[in-house]
JSON list of C-alpha atoms in Angstrom, two decimals:
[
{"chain": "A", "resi": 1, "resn": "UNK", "atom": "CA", "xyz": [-5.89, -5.53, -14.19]},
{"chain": "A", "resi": 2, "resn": "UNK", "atom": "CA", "xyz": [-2.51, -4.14, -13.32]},
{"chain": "A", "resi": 3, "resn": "UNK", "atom": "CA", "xyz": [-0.14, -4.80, -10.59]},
{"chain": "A", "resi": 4, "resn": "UNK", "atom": "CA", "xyz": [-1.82, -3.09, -7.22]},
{"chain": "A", "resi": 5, "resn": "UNK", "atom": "CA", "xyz": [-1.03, -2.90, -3.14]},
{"chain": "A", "resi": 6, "resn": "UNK", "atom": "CA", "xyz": [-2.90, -4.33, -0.48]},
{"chain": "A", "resi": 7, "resn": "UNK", "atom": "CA", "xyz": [-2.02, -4.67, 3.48]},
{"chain": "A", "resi": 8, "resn": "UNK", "atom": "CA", "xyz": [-3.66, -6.66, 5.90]},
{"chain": "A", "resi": 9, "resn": "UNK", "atom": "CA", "xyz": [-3.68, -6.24, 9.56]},
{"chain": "A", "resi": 10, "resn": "UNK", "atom": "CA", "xyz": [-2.83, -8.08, 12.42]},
{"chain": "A", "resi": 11, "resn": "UNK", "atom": "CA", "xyz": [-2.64, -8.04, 16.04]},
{"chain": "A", "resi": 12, "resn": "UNK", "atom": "CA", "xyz": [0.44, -7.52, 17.90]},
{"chain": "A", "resi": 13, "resn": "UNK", "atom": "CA", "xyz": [0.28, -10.68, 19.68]},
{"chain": "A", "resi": 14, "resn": "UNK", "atom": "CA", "xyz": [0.13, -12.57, 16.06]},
{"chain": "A", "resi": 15, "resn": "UNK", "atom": "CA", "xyz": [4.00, -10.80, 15.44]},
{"chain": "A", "resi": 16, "resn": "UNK", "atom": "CA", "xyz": [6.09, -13.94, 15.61]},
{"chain": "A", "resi": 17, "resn": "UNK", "atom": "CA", "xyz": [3.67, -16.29, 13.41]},
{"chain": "A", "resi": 18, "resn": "UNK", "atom": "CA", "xyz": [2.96, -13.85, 10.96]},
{"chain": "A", "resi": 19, "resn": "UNK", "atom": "CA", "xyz": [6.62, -12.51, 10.57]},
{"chain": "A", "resi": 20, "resn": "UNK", "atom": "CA", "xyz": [7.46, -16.55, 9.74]},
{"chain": "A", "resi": 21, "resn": "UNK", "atom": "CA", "xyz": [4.65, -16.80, 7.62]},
{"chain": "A", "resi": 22, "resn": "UNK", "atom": "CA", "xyz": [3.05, -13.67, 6.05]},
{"chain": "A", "resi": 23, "resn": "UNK", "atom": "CA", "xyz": [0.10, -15.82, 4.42]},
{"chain": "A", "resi": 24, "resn": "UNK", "atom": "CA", "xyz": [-1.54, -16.19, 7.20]},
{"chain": "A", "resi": 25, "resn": "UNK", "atom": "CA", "xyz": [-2.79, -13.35, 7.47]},
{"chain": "A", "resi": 26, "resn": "UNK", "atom": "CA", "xyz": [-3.55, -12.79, 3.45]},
{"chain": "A", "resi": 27, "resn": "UNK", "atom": "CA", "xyz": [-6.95, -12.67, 2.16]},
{"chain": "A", "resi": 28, "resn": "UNK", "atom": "CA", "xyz": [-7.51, -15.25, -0.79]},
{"chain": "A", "resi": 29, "resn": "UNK", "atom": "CA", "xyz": [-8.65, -12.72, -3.27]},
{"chain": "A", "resi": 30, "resn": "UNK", "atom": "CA", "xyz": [-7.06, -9.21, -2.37]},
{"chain": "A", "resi": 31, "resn": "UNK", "atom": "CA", "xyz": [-8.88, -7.53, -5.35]},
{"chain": "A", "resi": 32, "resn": "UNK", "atom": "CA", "xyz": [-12.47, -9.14, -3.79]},
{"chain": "A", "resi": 33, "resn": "UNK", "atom": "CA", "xyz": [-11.75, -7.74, -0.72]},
{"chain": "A", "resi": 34, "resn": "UNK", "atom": "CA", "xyz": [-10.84, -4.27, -2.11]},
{"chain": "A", "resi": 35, "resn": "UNK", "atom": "CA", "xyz": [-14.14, -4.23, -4.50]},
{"chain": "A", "resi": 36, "resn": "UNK", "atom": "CA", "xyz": [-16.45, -5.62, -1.86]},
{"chain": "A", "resi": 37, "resn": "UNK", "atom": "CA", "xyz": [-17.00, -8.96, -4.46]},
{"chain": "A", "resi": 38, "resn": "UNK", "atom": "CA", "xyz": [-16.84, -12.22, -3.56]},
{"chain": "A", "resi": 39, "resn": "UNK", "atom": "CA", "xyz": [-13.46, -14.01, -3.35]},
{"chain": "A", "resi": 40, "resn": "UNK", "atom": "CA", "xyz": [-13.14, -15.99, -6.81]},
{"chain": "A", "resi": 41, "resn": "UNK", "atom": "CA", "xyz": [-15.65, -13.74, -8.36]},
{"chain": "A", "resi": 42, "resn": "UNK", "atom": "CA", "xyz": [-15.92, -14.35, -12.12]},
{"chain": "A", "resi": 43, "resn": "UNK", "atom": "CA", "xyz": [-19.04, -12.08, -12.35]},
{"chain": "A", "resi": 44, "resn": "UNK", "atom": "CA", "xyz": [-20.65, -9.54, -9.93]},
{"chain": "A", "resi": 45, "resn": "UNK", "atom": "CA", "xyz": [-22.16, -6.29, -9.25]},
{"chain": "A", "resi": 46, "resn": "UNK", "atom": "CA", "xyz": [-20.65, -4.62, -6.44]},
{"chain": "A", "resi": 47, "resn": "UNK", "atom": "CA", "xyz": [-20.54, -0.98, -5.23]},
{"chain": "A", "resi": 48, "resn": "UNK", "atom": "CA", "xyz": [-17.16, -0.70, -4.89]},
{"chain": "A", "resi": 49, "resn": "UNK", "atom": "CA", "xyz": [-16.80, -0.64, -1.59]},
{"chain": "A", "resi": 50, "resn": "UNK", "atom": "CA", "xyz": [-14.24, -2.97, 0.54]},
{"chain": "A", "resi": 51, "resn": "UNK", "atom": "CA", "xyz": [-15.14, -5.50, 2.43]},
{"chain": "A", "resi": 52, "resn": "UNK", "atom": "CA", "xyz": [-13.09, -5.50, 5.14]},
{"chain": "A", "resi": 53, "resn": "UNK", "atom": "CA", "xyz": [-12.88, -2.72, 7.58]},
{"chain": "A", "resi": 54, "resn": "UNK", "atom": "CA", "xyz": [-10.52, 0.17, 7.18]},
{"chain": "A", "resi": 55, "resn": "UNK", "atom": "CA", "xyz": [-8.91, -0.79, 10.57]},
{"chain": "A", "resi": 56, "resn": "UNK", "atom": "CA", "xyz": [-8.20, -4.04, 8.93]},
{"chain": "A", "resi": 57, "resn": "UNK", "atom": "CA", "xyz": [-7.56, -3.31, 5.51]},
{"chain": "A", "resi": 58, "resn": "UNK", "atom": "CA", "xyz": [-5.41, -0.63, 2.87]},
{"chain": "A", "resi": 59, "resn": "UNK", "atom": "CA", "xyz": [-5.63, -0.98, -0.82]},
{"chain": "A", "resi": 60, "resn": "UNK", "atom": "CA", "xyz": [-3.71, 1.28, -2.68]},
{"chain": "A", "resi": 61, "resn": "UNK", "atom": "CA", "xyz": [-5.35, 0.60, -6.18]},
{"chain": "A", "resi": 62, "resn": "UNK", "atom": "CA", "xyz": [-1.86, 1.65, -8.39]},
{"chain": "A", "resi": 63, "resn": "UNK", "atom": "CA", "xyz": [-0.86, 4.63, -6.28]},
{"chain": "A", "resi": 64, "resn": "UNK", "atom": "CA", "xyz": [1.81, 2.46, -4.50]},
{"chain": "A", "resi": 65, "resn": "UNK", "atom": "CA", "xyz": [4.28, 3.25, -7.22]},
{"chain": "A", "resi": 66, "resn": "UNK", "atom": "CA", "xyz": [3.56, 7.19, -6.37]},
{"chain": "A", "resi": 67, "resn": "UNK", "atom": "CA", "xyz": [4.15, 6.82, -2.37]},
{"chain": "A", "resi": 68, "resn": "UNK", "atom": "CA", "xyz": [7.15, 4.20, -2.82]},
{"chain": "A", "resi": 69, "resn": "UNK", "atom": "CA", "xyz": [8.84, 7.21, -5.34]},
{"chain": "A", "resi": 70, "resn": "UNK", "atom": "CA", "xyz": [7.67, 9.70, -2.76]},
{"chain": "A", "resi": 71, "resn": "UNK", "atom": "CA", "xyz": [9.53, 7.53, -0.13]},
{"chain": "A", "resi": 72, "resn": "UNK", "atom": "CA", "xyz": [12.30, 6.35, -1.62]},
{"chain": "A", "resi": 73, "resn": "UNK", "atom": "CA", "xyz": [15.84, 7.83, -1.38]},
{"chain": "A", "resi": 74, "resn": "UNK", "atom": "CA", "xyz": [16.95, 10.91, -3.46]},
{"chain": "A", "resi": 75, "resn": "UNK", "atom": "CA", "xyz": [20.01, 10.12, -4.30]},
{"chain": "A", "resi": 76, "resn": "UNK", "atom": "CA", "xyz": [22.55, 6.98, -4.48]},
{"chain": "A", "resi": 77, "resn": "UNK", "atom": "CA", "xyz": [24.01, 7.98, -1.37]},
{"chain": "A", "resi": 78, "resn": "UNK", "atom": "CA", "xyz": [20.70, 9.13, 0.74]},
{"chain": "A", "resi": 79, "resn": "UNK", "atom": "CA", "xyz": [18.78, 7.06, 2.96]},
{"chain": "A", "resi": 80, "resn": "UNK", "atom": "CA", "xyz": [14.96, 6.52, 2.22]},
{"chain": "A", "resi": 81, "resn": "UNK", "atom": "CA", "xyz": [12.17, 7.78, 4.48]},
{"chain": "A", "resi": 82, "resn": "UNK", "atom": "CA", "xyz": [11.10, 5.11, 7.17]},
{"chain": "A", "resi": 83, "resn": "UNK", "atom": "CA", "xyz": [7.92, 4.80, 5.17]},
{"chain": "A", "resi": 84, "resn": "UNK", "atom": "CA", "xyz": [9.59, 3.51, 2.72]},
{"chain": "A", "resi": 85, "resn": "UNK", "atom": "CA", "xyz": [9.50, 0.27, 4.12]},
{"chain": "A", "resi": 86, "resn": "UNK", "atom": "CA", "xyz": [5.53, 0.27, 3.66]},
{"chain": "A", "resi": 87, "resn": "UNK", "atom": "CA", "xyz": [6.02, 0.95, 0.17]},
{"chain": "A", "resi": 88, "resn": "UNK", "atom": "CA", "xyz": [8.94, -0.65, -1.34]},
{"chain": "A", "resi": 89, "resn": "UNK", "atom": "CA", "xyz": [8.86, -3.86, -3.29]},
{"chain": "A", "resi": 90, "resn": "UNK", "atom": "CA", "xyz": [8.42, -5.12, -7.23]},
{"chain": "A", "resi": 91, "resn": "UNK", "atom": "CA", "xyz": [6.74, -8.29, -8.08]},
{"chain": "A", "resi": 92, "resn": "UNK", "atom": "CA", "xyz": [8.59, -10.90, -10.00]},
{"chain": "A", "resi": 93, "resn": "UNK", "atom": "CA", "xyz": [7.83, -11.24, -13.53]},
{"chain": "A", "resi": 94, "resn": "UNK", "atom": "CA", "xyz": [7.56, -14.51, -14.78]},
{"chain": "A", "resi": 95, "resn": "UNK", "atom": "CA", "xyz": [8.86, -15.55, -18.16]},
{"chain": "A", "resi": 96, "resn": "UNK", "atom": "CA", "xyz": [5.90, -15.10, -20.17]},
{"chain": "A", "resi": 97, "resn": "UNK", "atom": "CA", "xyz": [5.94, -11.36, -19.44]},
{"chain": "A", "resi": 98, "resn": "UNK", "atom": "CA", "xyz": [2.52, -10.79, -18.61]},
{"chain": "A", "resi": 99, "resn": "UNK", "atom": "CA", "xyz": [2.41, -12.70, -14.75]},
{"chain": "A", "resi": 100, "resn": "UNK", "atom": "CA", "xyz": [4.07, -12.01, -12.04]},
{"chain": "A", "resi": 101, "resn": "UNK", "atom": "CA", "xyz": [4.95, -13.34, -8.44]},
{"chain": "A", "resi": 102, "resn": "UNK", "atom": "CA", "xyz": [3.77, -10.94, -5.96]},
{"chain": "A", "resi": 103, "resn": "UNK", "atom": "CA", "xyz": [5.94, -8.92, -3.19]},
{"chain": "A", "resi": 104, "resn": "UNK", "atom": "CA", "xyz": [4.96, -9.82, -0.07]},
{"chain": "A", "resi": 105, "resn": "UNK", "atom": "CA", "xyz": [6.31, -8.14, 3.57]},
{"chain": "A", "resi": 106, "resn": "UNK", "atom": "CA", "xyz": [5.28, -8.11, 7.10]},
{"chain": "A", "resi": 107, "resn": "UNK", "atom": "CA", "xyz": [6.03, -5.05, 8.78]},
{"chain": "A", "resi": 108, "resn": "UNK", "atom": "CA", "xyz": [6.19, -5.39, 13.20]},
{"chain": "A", "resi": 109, "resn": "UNK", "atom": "CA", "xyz": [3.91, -3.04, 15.34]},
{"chain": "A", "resi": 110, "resn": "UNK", "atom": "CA", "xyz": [7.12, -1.48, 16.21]},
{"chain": "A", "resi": 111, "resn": "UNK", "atom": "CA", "xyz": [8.26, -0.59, 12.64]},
{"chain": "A", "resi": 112, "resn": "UNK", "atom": "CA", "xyz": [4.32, 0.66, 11.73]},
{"chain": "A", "resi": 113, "resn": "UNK", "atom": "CA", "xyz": [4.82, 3.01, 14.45]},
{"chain": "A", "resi": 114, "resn": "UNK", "atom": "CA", "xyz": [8.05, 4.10, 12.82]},
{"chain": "A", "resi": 115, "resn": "UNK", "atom": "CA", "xyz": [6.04, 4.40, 9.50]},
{"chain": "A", "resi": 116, "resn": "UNK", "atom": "CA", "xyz": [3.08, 6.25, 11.19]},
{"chain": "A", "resi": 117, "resn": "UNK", "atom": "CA", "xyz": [5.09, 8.74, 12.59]},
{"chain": "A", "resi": 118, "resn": "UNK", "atom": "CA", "xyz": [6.82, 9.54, 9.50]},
{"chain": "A", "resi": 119, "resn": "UNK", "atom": "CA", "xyz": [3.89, 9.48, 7.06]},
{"chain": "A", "resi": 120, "resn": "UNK", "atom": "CA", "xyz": [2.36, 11.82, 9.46]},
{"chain": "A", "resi": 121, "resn": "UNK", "atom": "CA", "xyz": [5.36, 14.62, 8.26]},
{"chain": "A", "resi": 122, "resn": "UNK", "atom": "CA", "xyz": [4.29, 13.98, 4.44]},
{"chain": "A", "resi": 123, "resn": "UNK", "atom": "CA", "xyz": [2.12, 16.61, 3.12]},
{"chain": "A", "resi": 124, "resn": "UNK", "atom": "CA", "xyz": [0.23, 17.02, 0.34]},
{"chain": "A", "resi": 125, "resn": "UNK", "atom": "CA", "xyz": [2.83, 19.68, -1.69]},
{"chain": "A", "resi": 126, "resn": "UNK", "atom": "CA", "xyz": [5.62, 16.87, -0.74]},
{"chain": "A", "resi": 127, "resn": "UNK", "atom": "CA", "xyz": [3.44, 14.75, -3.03]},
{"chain": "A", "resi": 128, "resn": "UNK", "atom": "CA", "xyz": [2.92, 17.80, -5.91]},
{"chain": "A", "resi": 129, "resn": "UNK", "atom": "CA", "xyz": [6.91, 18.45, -5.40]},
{"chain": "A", "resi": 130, "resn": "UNK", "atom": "CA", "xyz": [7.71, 14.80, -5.92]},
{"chain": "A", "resi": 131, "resn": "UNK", "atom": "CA", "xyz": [4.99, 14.68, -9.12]},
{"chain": "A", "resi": 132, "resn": "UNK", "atom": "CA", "xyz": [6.57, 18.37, -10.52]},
{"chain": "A", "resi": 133, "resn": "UNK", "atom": "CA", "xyz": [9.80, 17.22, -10.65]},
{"chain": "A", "resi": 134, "resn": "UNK", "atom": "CA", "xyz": [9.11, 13.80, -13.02]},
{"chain": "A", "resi": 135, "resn": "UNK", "atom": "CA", "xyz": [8.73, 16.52, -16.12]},
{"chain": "A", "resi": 136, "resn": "UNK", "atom": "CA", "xyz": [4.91, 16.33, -16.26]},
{"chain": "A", "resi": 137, "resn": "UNK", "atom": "CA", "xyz": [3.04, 18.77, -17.14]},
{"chain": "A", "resi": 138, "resn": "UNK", "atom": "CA", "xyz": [0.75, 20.68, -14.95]},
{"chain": "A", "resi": 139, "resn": "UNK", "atom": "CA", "xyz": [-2.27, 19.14, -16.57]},
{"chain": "A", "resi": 140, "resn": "UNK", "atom": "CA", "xyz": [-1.17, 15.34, -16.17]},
{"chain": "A", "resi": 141, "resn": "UNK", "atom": "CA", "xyz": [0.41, 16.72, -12.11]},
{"chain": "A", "resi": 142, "resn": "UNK", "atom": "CA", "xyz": [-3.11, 17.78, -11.05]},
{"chain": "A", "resi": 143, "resn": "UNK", "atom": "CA", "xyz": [-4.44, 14.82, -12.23]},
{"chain": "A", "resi": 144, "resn": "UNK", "atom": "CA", "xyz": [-2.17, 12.42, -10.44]},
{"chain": "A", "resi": 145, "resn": "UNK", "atom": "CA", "xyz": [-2.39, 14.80, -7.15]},
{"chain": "A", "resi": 146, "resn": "UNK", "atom": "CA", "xyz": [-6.16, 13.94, -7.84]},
{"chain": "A", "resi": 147, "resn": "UNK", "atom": "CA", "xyz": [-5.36, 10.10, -7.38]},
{"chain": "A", "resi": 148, "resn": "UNK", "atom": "CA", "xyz": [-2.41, 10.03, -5.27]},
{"chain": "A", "resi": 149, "resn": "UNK", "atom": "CA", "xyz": [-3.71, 12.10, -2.30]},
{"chain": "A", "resi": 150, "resn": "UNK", "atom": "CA", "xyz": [-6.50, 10.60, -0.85]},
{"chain": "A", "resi": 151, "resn": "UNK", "atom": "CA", "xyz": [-4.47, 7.17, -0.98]},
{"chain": "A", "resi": 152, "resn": "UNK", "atom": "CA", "xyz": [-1.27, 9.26, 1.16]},
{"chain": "A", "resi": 153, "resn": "UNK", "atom": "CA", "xyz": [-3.98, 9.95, 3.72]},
{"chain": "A", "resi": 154, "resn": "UNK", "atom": "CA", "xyz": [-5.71, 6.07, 3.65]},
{"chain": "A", "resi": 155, "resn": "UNK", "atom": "CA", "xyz": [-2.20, 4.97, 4.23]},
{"chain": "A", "resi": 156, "resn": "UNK", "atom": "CA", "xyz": [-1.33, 7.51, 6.92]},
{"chain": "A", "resi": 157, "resn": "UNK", "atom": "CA", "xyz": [-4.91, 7.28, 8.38]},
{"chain": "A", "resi": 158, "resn": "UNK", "atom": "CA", "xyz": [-4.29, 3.03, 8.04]},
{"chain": "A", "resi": 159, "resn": "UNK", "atom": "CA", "xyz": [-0.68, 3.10, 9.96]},
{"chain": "A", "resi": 160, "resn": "UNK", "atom": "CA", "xyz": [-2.06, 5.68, 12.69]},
{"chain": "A", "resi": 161, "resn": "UNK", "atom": "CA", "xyz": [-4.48, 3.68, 13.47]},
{"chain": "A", "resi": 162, "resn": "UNK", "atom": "CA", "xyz": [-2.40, 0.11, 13.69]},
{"chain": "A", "resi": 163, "resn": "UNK", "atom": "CA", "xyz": [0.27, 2.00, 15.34]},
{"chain": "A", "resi": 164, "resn": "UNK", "atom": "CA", "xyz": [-2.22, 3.33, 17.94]},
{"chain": "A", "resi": 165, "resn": "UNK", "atom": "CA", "xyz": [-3.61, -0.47, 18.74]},
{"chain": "A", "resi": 166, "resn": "UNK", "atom": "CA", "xyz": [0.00, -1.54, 18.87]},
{"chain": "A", "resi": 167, "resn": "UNK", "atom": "CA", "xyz": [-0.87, -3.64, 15.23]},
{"chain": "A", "resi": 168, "resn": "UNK", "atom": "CA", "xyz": [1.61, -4.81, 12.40]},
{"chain": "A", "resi": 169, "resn": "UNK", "atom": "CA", "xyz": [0.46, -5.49, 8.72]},
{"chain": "A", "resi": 170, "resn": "UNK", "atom": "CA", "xyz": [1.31, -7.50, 5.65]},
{"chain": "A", "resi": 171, "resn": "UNK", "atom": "CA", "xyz": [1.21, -5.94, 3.03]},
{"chain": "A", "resi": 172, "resn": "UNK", "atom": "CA", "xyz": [0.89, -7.29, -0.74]},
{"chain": "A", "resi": 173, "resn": "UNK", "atom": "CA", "xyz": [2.44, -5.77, -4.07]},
{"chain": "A", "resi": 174, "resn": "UNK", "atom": "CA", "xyz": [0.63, -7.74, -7.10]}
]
């Protein structure tokens, strides 16, 4: 299934609980909630829609990896875009290779706002910049502009809004 990104939301009032404990606000089947299945689900039929609100909910499928490279510093010496902090992370493989231990952060109202503000400055040729200059080809960068895109503006759509309600999130890379 790969490793994906999914952020919760919480109210600003919940900041101090939820910074101590990030769980709390987690759902018990991230993937469930993204696909609109039950939590658990072995077997289903599900249109593929989440089932949380949008005000509530992000999932970033796989194009995490996209906006955390799009984010992250340039250089050894530079300083990575506030967004960053939305993005960054790497689950801990395990061993066996082929499981992991997922990256977990809680992000304050006041550091969404932060985020918001500077994923709001992120357009789409950033993205097509950031793809171009990985050495793919023009075939392969249309196709991830295709993917990555819409999830830049769920994830700037997801931190306006929180920021806006005066709301913090936890979000979950695994």
């Amino acid at each position: 299934m790969g490793i994906r990104y999914y952020a919760y939301a919480f109210d600003g009032d919940q900041t101090r609980e939820v910074l101590a404990d990030p769980s709390l606000v987690l759902g018990s089947d991230p993937y469930a909630d993204a696909c609109g299945l039950e939590p658990g689900f072995t077997l289903g039929v599900t249109e593929f829609k989440q089932s949380r609100p949008e005000r509530d909910f992000l999932y970033l499928d796989k194009a995490w990896r996209y906006l955390q490279w799009l984010t992250a510093p340039c250089s050894a010496d530079a300083k990575a875009r506030p967004a960053h902090r939305m993005f960054e992370g790497q689950v801990a493989f395990i061993a066996d290779g082929y499981s992991w231990h997922p990256w977990v952060r809680a992000l304050a109202p006041d550091e969404v706002s932060l985020i918001a503000q500077d994923l709001k400055t992120i357009r789409d040729h950033d993205v097509e910049a950031c793809l171009s200059g990985g050495g793919s080809t023009d075939q392969l960068v249309t196709s991830e502009l295709t993917y990555v895109v819409p999830y830049l503006h769920r994830a700037r759509s997801f931190a306006d809004t929180l920021s806006s309600e005066g709301r913090g999130c936890v979000y979950l890379i695994g």
